Amino acid sequence: MSASISSKSKRFKNENIVFNPMSIRNNSAVIDYCRTSLSALSGCTAGILGLTGLYGFIFYIITGLLLSVILLVKAGSSWNRYFTSRYTVATNGLLGGLFTYVLFWTFLYGMVHVY
């Protein structure tokens, strides 16, 4: 009896995992939406706080890393059911969000501290 169970478990371990491309694309779009929203929000925060120069970029890196940690914790140990790798969860949309961050950062900095 135990020999048949172990042969079944070996058979299942060697099978390929199939991903639905539409689901993977949708999950990546949700992460990109989260990153864009956080970039706008943290850009507004940095502008209102009056962060300039390197401090503003360090603030973006900290908020980006914080979001990556939150997403990885939220995905939990079953991240491989929803994404192809943890690297894509942590870095998807990180550079694209930088442009949104700078836009909101400079706009609100100008509105609050210059005018």
Tab-separated table of C-alpha atoms in Angstrom:
chain	number	residue	atom	x	y	z
A	1	MET	CA	0.000	0.000	0.000
A	2	SER	CA	2.746	2.493	0.915
A	3	ALA	CA	4.675	1.641	-2.245
A	4	SER	CA	1.765	2.744	-4.422
A	5	ILE	CA	1.401	6.023	-2.498
A	6	SER	CA	5.091	6.875	-2.830
A	7	SER	CA	5.067	6.099	-6.562
A	8	LYS	CA	2.068	8.412	-7.015
A	9	SER	CA	3.754	11.242	-5.117
A	10	LYS	CA	6.907	10.848	-7.225
A	11	ARG	CA	4.813	10.968	-10.357
A	12	PHE	CA	3.118	14.222	-9.293
A	13	LYS	CA	6.402	15.870	-8.348
A	14	ASN	CA	7.837	15.381	-11.846
A	15	GLU	CA	4.868	16.885	-13.705
A	16	ASN	CA	5.140	20.340	-15.242
A	17	ILE	CA	3.231	23.252	-13.770
A	18	VAL	CA	0.892	24.994	-16.192
A	19	PHE	CA	0.129	28.716	-15.811
A	20	ASN	CA	-2.789	30.574	-17.315
A	21	PRO	CA	-1.227	33.527	-19.205
A	22	MET	CA	-4.318	35.694	-18.774
A	23	SER	CA	-4.235	35.238	-15.003
A	24	ILE	CA	-0.519	35.994	-14.822
A	25	ARG	CA	-1.055	39.134	-16.920
A	26	ASN	CA	-3.946	40.213	-14.705
A	27	ASN	CA	-1.903	39.664	-11.535
A	28	SER	CA	0.963	41.704	-12.992
A	29	ALA	CA	-1.469	44.481	-13.894
A	30	VAL	CA	-2.771	44.554	-10.329
A	31	ILE	CA	0.771	44.868	-8.980
A	32	ASP	CA	1.508	47.627	-11.496
A	33	TYR	CA	-1.640	49.463	-10.369
A	34	CYS	CA	-0.519	49.164	-6.731
A	35	ARG	CA	2.938	50.497	-7.597
A	36	THR	CA	1.529	53.418	-9.582
A	37	SER	CA	-0.875	54.335	-6.782
A	38	LEU	CA	1.857	54.112	-4.158
A	39	SER	CA	4.212	56.161	-6.332
A	40	ALA	CA	1.646	58.948	-6.650
A	41	LEU	CA	0.843	58.855	-2.939
A	42	SER	CA	4.481	58.800	-1.820
A	43	GLY	CA	5.332	61.539	-4.339
A	44	CYS	CA	2.627	63.716	-2.814
A	45	THR	CA	3.960	62.935	0.650
A	46	ALA	CA	7.537	63.775	-0.319
A	47	GLY	CA	6.431	67.032	-1.922
A	48	ILE	CA	4.394	68.114	1.078
A	49	LEU	CA	7.204	67.162	3.474
A	50	GLY	CA	9.601	69.247	1.394
A	51	LEU	CA	12.107	66.506	0.649
A	52	THR	CA	14.715	67.573	-1.893
A	53	GLY	CA	17.529	65.917	-3.776
A	54	LEU	CA	18.784	62.578	-2.609
A	55	TYR	CA	16.403	62.430	0.352
A	56	GLY	CA	13.445	62.342	-2.013
A	57	PHE	CA	14.869	59.431	-4.000
A	58	ILE	CA	15.755	57.564	-0.811
A	59	PHE	CA	12.136	58.044	0.285
A	60	TYR	CA	10.965	56.461	-2.986
A	61	ILE	CA	13.329	53.510	-2.553
A	62	ILE	CA	12.085	52.964	1.009
A	63	THR	CA	8.417	53.092	-0.003
A	64	GLY	CA	9.079	50.817	-2.994
A	65	LEU	CA	10.836	48.263	-0.813
A	66	LEU	CA	8.066	48.485	1.765
A	67	LEU	CA	5.456	47.747	-0.902
A	68	SER	CA	7.531	44.818	-2.167
A	69	VAL	CA	7.686	43.354	1.330
A	70	ILE	CA	3.943	43.845	1.798
A	71	LEU	CA	3.203	42.133	-1.527
A	72	LEU	CA	5.478	39.208	-0.728
A	73	VAL	CA	3.912	38.792	2.702
A	74	LYS	CA	0.439	39.015	1.195
A	75	ALA	CA	1.294	36.367	-1.416
A	76	GLY	CA	2.612	34.145	1.353
A	77	SER	CA	3.985	30.717	0.723
A	78	SER	CA	1.633	30.149	-2.198
A	79	TRP	CA	3.157	32.902	-4.366
A	80	ASN	CA	3.970	30.338	-7.076
A	81	ARG	CA	0.246	29.811	-7.702
A	82	TYR	CA	-0.136	33.417	-8.865
A	83	PHE	CA	3.267	34.486	-10.224
A	84	THR	CA	6.143	32.891	-12.101
A	85	SER	CA	8.831	34.173	-9.703
A	86	ARG	CA	9.235	36.240	-6.553
A	87	TYR	CA	11.498	38.620	-8.433
A	88	THR	CA	8.588	39.780	-10.605
A	89	VAL	CA	6.445	40.353	-7.522
A	90	ALA	CA	9.139	42.487	-5.913
A	91	THR	CA	10.270	44.517	-8.933
A	92	ASN	CA	7.362	44.680	-11.385
A	93	GLY	CA	6.713	48.348	-12.245
A	94	LEU	CA	9.410	49.727	-9.964
A	95	LEU	CA	11.097	51.891	-12.610
A	96	GLY	CA	7.823	52.969	-14.213
A	97	GLY	CA	6.583	54.171	-10.852
A	98	LEU	CA	9.636	56.382	-10.486
A	99	PHE	CA	8.378	58.740	-13.195
A	100	THR	CA	4.990	59.036	-11.512
A	101	TYR	CA	6.720	59.650	-8.196
A	102	VAL	CA	8.884	62.458	-9.592
A	103	LEU	CA	5.866	64.062	-11.279
A	104	PHE	CA	3.812	64.242	-8.082
A	105	TRP	CA	6.843	65.039	-5.944
A	106	THR	CA	7.859	68.103	-7.957
A	107	PHE	CA	4.280	69.273	-8.494
A	108	LEU	CA	3.323	69.244	-4.829
A	109	TYR	CA	6.699	70.582	-3.732
A	110	GLY	CA	6.164	73.539	-6.049
A	111	MET	CA	2.592	74.090	-4.888
A	112	VAL	CA	3.384	73.961	-1.182
A	113	HIS	CA	6.878	75.362	-0.804
A	114	VAL	CA	7.442	77.627	-3.810
A	115	TYR	CA	4.089	79.387	-4.276
